[in-house]
Coordinates of C-alpha atoms in Angstrom, one line a residue:
X1 CA 31.7 -66.3 30.7
X2 CA 33.8 -64.8 28.9
X3 CA 33.1 -63.9 25.1
X4 CA 36.0 -65.3 23.9
X5 CA 35.0 -68.3 25.7
X6 CA 31.5 -67.9 23.9
X7 CA 33.2 -67.1 20.3
X8 CA 35.1 -70.1 20.9
X9 CA 31.8 -72.3 22.0
X10 CA 29.7 -70.7 19.1
X11 CA 33.2 -71.9 16.3
X12 CA 32.5 -75.6 17.8
X13 CA 28.5 -75.5 17.1
X14 CA 29.0 -74.2 14.1
X15 CA 31.6 -76.3 12.9
X16 CA 30.0 -79.7 13.8
X17 CA 26.5 -78.9 11.6
X18 CA 28.7 -77.1 8.7
X19 CA 26.9 -79.3 6.5
X20 CA 23.6 -78.1 7.8
X21 CA 25.0 -74.6 7.1
X22 CA 24.3 -75.2 3.9
X23 CA 20.8 -75.8 4.3
X24 CA 20.2 -72.6 5.8
X25 CA 17.0 -71.4 5.1
X26 CA 18.4 -68.1 2.7
X27 CA 17.1 -64.2 2.9
X28 CA 16.2 -61.9 0.5
X29 CA 19.3 -59.6 1.0
X30 CA 19.0 -56.1 1.5
X31 CA 20.2 -53.2 3.1
X32 CA 19.0 -53.0 6.5
X33 CA 19.2 -57.1 6.8
X34 CA 22.4 -56.2 6.6
X35 CA 23.8 -53.6 9.1
X36 CA 24.7 -54.5 12.8
X37 CA 27.9 -56.3 13.7
X38 CA 29.3 -59.6 12.5
X39 CA 31.4 -62.0 14.2
X40 CA 33.8 -64.6 11.7
X41 CA 32.9 -68.0 13.4
X42 CA 34.0 -70.3 10.2
X43 CA 36.2 -70.2 7.3
X44 CA 35.6 -73.0 4.0
X45 CA 37.0 -73.8 0.8
X46 CA 35.0 -74.7 -2.1
X47 CA 38.0 -76.4 -3.8
X48 CA 39.9 -79.3 -2.3
X49 CA 44.1 -78.2 -1.5
X50 CA 46.5 -79.8 -4.2
X51 CA 48.2 -81.8 -1.3
X52 CA 48.5 -82.7 2.5
X53 CA 50.7 -79.3 3.0
X54 CA 47.9 -77.1 1.2
X55 CA 45.3 -79.1 3.8
X56 CA 48.1 -78.2 6.6
X57 CA 48.5 -74.1 5.3
X58 CA 44.6 -74.0 5.0
X59 CA 43.9 -75.0 8.4
X60 CA 46.1 -72.7 10.0
X61 CA 44.7 -69.7 8.2
X62 CA 41.7 -70.8 9.2
X63 CA 42.3 -71.7 12.4
X64 CA 44.5 -68.3 13.1
X65 CA 42.2 -65.7 11.5
X66 CA 39.0 -67.3 13.9
X67 CA 41.3 -67.5 17.3
X68 CA 42.0 -63.3 16.4
X69 CA 38.4 -62.5 16.2
X70 CA 37.1 -60.7 12.8
X71 CA 34.2 -58.5 13.2
X72 CA 32.5 -56.4 10.6
X73 CA 30.2 -53.6 11.3
X74 CA 27.5 -52.0 8.4
X75 CA 26.2 -49.1 9.1
X76 CA 22.9 -47.3 7.5
X77 CA 24.9 -44.3 6.0
X78 CA 26.4 -46.6 4.0
X79 CA 30.2 -47.2 5.9
X80 CA 31.8 -50.0 7.2
X81 CA 34.7 -51.0 9.6
X82 CA 36.0 -54.6 9.3
X83 CA 38.8 -55.2 12.4
X84 CA 40.5 -58.3 13.3
X85 CA 42.2 -59.3 16.6
X86 CA 46.1 -58.6 15.4
X87 CA 43.9 -55.0 15.1
X88 CA 44.5 -55.0 10.6
X89 CA 42.2 -51.6 10.5
X90 CA 39.6 -51.2 7.0
X91 CA 36.6 -48.9 6.9
X92 CA 35.3 -47.6 4.0
X93 CA 31.7 -47.1 2.1
X94 CA 29.3 -50.5 1.0
X95 CA 26.5 -50.9 -1.0
X96 CA 24.5 -54.1 -2.0
X97 CA 24.5 -54.8 -6.1
X98 CA 21.2 -56.4 -7.5
X99 CA 20.8 -59.6 -5.7
X100 CA 23.5 -61.4 -4.0
X101 CA 26.3 -58.6 -4.9
X102 CA 28.7 -56.5 -2.1
X103 CA 30.7 -53.5 -3.5
X104 CA 32.4 -52.0 -0.9
X105 CA 35.4 -49.6 -1.4
X106 CA 37.7 -48.7 0.8
X107 CA 39.4 -45.6 2.5
X108 CA 42.4 -46.3 0.3
X109 CA 40.9 -45.9 -2.8
X110 CA 41.0 -50.1 -3.3
X111 CA 37.1 -51.6 -4.1
X112 CA 36.0 -54.9 -4.7
X113 CA 33.0 -56.9 -5.1
X114 CA 32.0 -60.6 -3.4
X115 CA 29.1 -62.2 -3.5
X116 CA 26.9 -62.8 -0.4
X117 CA 24.3 -64.9 1.0
X118 CA 21.9 -64.3 3.6
X119 CA 20.2 -66.8 5.7
X120 CA 19.4 -68.1 10.0
X121 CA 20.8 -71.5 11.7
X122 CA 20.1 -72.3 15.0
X123 CA 17.9 -69.4 15.0
X124 CA 20.6 -67.0 14.5
X125 CA 21.2 -64.7 11.2
X126 CA 24.8 -65.9 9.7
X127 CA 26.6 -63.9 6.7
X128 CA 28.4 -65.6 4.1
X129 CA 31.0 -63.1 2.0
X130 CA 33.1 -64.6 -0.6
X131 CA 35.6 -62.4 -3.5
X132 CA 35.0 -63.5 -6.5
X133 CA 38.2 -64.0 -7.4
X134 CA 38.3 -66.7 -4.1
X135 CA 37.3 -69.8 -3.2
X136 CA 37.2 -69.2 0.1
X137 CA 33.8 -68.1 2.1
X138 CA 34.0 -65.8 5.3
X139 CA 30.7 -67.1 7.4
X140 CA 29.6 -65.1 10.1
X141 CA 26.8 -64.5 12.6
X142 CA 24.8 -61.4 13.6
X143 CA 26.4 -60.4 17.0
X144 CA 24.7 -56.9 17.3
X145 CA 21.8 -55.2 15.6
X146 CA 22.8 -51.5 15.0
X147 CA 22.4 -49.1 17.3
X148 CA 19.9 -45.2 17.0
X149 CA 22.8 -43.3 16.1
X150 CA 25.2 -44.9 13.9
X151 CA 27.7 -42.2 15.1
X152 CA 27.6 -43.4 18.7
X153 CA 28.8 -47.2 17.8
X154 CA 32.6 -48.1 19.0
X155 CA 33.0 -49.7 15.5
X156 CA 31.9 -46.4 13.8
X157 CA 34.5 -44.7 11.6
X158 CA 35.4 -41.7 13.0
X159 CA 35.3 -43.5 16.3
X160 CA 38.5 -45.5 15.4
X161 CA 40.8 -42.5 14.1
X162 CA 43.1 -43.9 16.6
X163 CA 43.8 -47.1 14.8
X164 CA 44.7 -45.3 11.6
X165 CA 48.5 -44.9 11.7
X166 CA 50.1 -41.8 11.3
X167 CA 52.9 -41.0 8.2
X168 CA 55.0 -39.1 10.3
X169 CA 56.3 -38.7 13.9
X170 CA 53.0 -36.8 15.7
X171 CA 53.3 -33.3 18.1
X172 CA 52.0 -33.4 21.8
X173 CA 48.9 -32.5 20.2
X174 CA 47.8 -34.7 17.8
X175 CA 49.3 -37.6 20.5
X176 CA 46.0 -36.0 22.5
X177 CA 43.6 -35.8 19.4
X178 CA 44.5 -39.9 19.2
X179 CA 43.9 -40.6 22.8
X180 CA 41.0 -38.7 22.9
X181 CA 39.5 -40.8 20.3
X182 CA 40.6 -44.0 21.9
X183 CA 38.7 -43.5 25.1
X184 CA 35.6 -42.4 22.6
X185 CA 35.7 -45.3 21.5
X186 CA 36.0 -47.4 24.3
X187 CA 33.0 -45.0 26.3
X188 CA 30.7 -45.8 22.9
X189 CA 31.9 -49.6 23.4
X190 CA 30.3 -49.3 27.4
X191 CA 27.2 -47.2 26.0
X192 CA 26.3 -49.8 23.3
X193 CA 26.6 -52.3 25.7
X194 CA 23.9 -50.3 28.5
X195 CA 22.1 -49.9 25.1
X196 CA 22.5 -53.4 24.1
X197 CA 21.6 -54.8 27.9
X198 CA 24.7 -57.4 27.2
X199 CA 26.5 -58.3 29.7
X200 CA 29.5 -58.7 28.7
X201 CA 31.5 -56.2 26.5
X202 CA 34.0 -57.6 23.5
X203 CA 36.9 -55.5 25.2
X204 CA 39.7 -58.1 23.1
X205 CA 39.0 -55.6 19.9
X206 CA 40.1 -52.3 22.0
X207 CA 43.0 -53.6 23.9
X208 CA 45.3 -51.4 24.5
X209 CA 47.1 -49.2 28.2
X210 CA 43.7 -48.8 29.3
X211 CA 43.2 -51.3 32.6
X212 CA 39.0 -51.7 32.8
X213 CA 38.1 -53.2 36.7
X214 CA 35.0 -53.9 37.7
X215 CA 34.1 -50.1 38.8
X216 CA 37.5 -48.7 37.8
X217 CA 40.0 -47.6 35.1
X218 CA 43.5 -47.7 35.9
X219 CA 47.0 -48.5 33.5
X220 CA 48.5 -51.5 32.6
X221 CA 52.0 -51.7 33.0
X222 CA 54.2 -51.2 30.2
X223 CA 55.1 -54.8 29.5
X224 CA 51.4 -55.7 29.2
X225 CA 50.6 -52.7 26.5
X226 CA 50.1 -55.0 23.5
X227 CA 52.0 -54.3 20.0
X228 CA 48.4 -54.1 18.6
X229 CA 47.9 -51.4 20.2
X230 CA 52.0 -49.2 20.0
X231 CA 51.2 -50.1 16.0
X232 CA 49.1 -47.4 15.5
X233 CA 51.5 -44.8 16.4
X234 CA 54.3 -43.4 13.7
X235 CA 57.0 -46.0 16.3
X236 CA 57.4 -47.0 19.7
X237 CA 58.6 -43.5 21.8
X238 CA 55.3 -41.9 20.7
X239 CA 53.0 -44.5 21.9
X240 CA 55.1 -44.4 25.5
X241 CA 54.7 -40.7 25.2
X242 CA 51.0 -40.6 24.2
X243 CA 51.6 -43.9 27.1
X244 CA 52.9 -41.5 29.9
X245 CA 49.9 -38.7 29.3
X246 CA 47.5 -40.3 30.4
X247 CA 50.0 -41.8 33.0
X248 CA 51.0 -38.4 34.1
X249 CA 46.3 -37.7 33.7
X250 CA 45.5 -40.5 37.0
X251 CA 47.9 -39.8 39.2
X252 CA 46.5 -35.6 39.3
X253 CA 42.9 -36.7 38.0
X254 CA 40.2 -37.6 40.3
X255 CA 36.9 -38.7 39.1
X256 CA 34.1 -38.5 42.8
X257 CA 31.2 -40.0 41.0
X258 CA 29.0 -42.6 42.8
X259 CA 28.6 -46.4 42.2
X260 CA 25.7 -47.8 41.8
X261 CA 26.8 -51.1 41.7
X262 CA 26.3 -52.3 37.8
X263 CA 30.3 -52.1 36.5
X264 CA 29.4 -51.8 33.4
X265 CA 27.4 -48.4 34.1
X266 CA 30.1 -47.3 36.4
X267 CA 33.0 -47.5 34.2
X268 CA 30.9 -45.9 31.8
X269 CA 30.9 -42.7 33.8
X270 CA 34.5 -42.9 34.4
X271 CA 35.7 -43.0 30.7
X272 CA 32.8 -40.7 30.1
X273 CA 34.7 -38.3 32.3
X274 CA 37.9 -39.1 30.6
X275 CA 36.7 -38.5 27.5
X276 CA 35.7 -35.8 28.5
X277 CA 38.7 -34.3 29.8
X278 CA 40.9 -35.1 26.6
X279 CA 38.6 -33.2 24.5
X280 CA 39.1 -30.1 26.5
X281 CA 43.0 -31.0 26.5
X282 CA 43.8 -32.1 30.2
X283 CA 46.1 -34.5 29.2
X284 CA 48.3 -32.4 27.4
X285 CA 48.2 -29.6 30.1
X286 CA 49.4 -32.2 32.4
X287 CA 52.2 -32.3 31.0
X288 CA 53.2 -28.5 31.3

């Protein structure tokens, strides 16, 4: 069953029981209780819309954000990342203030405060986040517990620098560094799935030029490369230069490891090999 299907089912289950959700067992909020990855499954509004049109707009925003997917990850060292399916990316610092307040500072320097609630529903941990100035509450379900090492989490800020759009055109060396970070993210994505013993890998928030097969890694055709990936580059020309780097690498590089029959482990080994080659500068060397 695909991850999108699972998220859809979760959304249906929780939406049908939204009144019971309000009666969920409250839990004491600590920094340790927030660490991990949380998926948005529902958005609720404390105030009724002023008219039918406003109600339709609220539902549209709700359906769109839930459908795109929103992942919020808190780390033990005080970092956080926020990624949605449209690939809007934020990172920064967080801390608990008082009994029910989350104070955060984004990497852009913006600060904010939100009220939070923790509880359980149908045996799953749930989190509600509501900014003090908003009538809209975001409801999350715990997707994954923290890893032993924060820095090996695919959504740790240092593993998502490829998502940060540059302010000017990048040199070949900088493009290689962006690609290296991207392949590091994908490698950790598979490594974390192995550590957590997951049977499904959440690629939908990390789509790019890589074509993942069961036991193989390739490259998408140009027309299949998602705009969310090219938008991370200064312009489309830079994105295509990076695309060409990886394409040339695949033509001249090779992986000669054995397969053990587990596609996640097999693809992890292949991506690890690509990642190490990228760190050694082999993407750039092939252009000379």
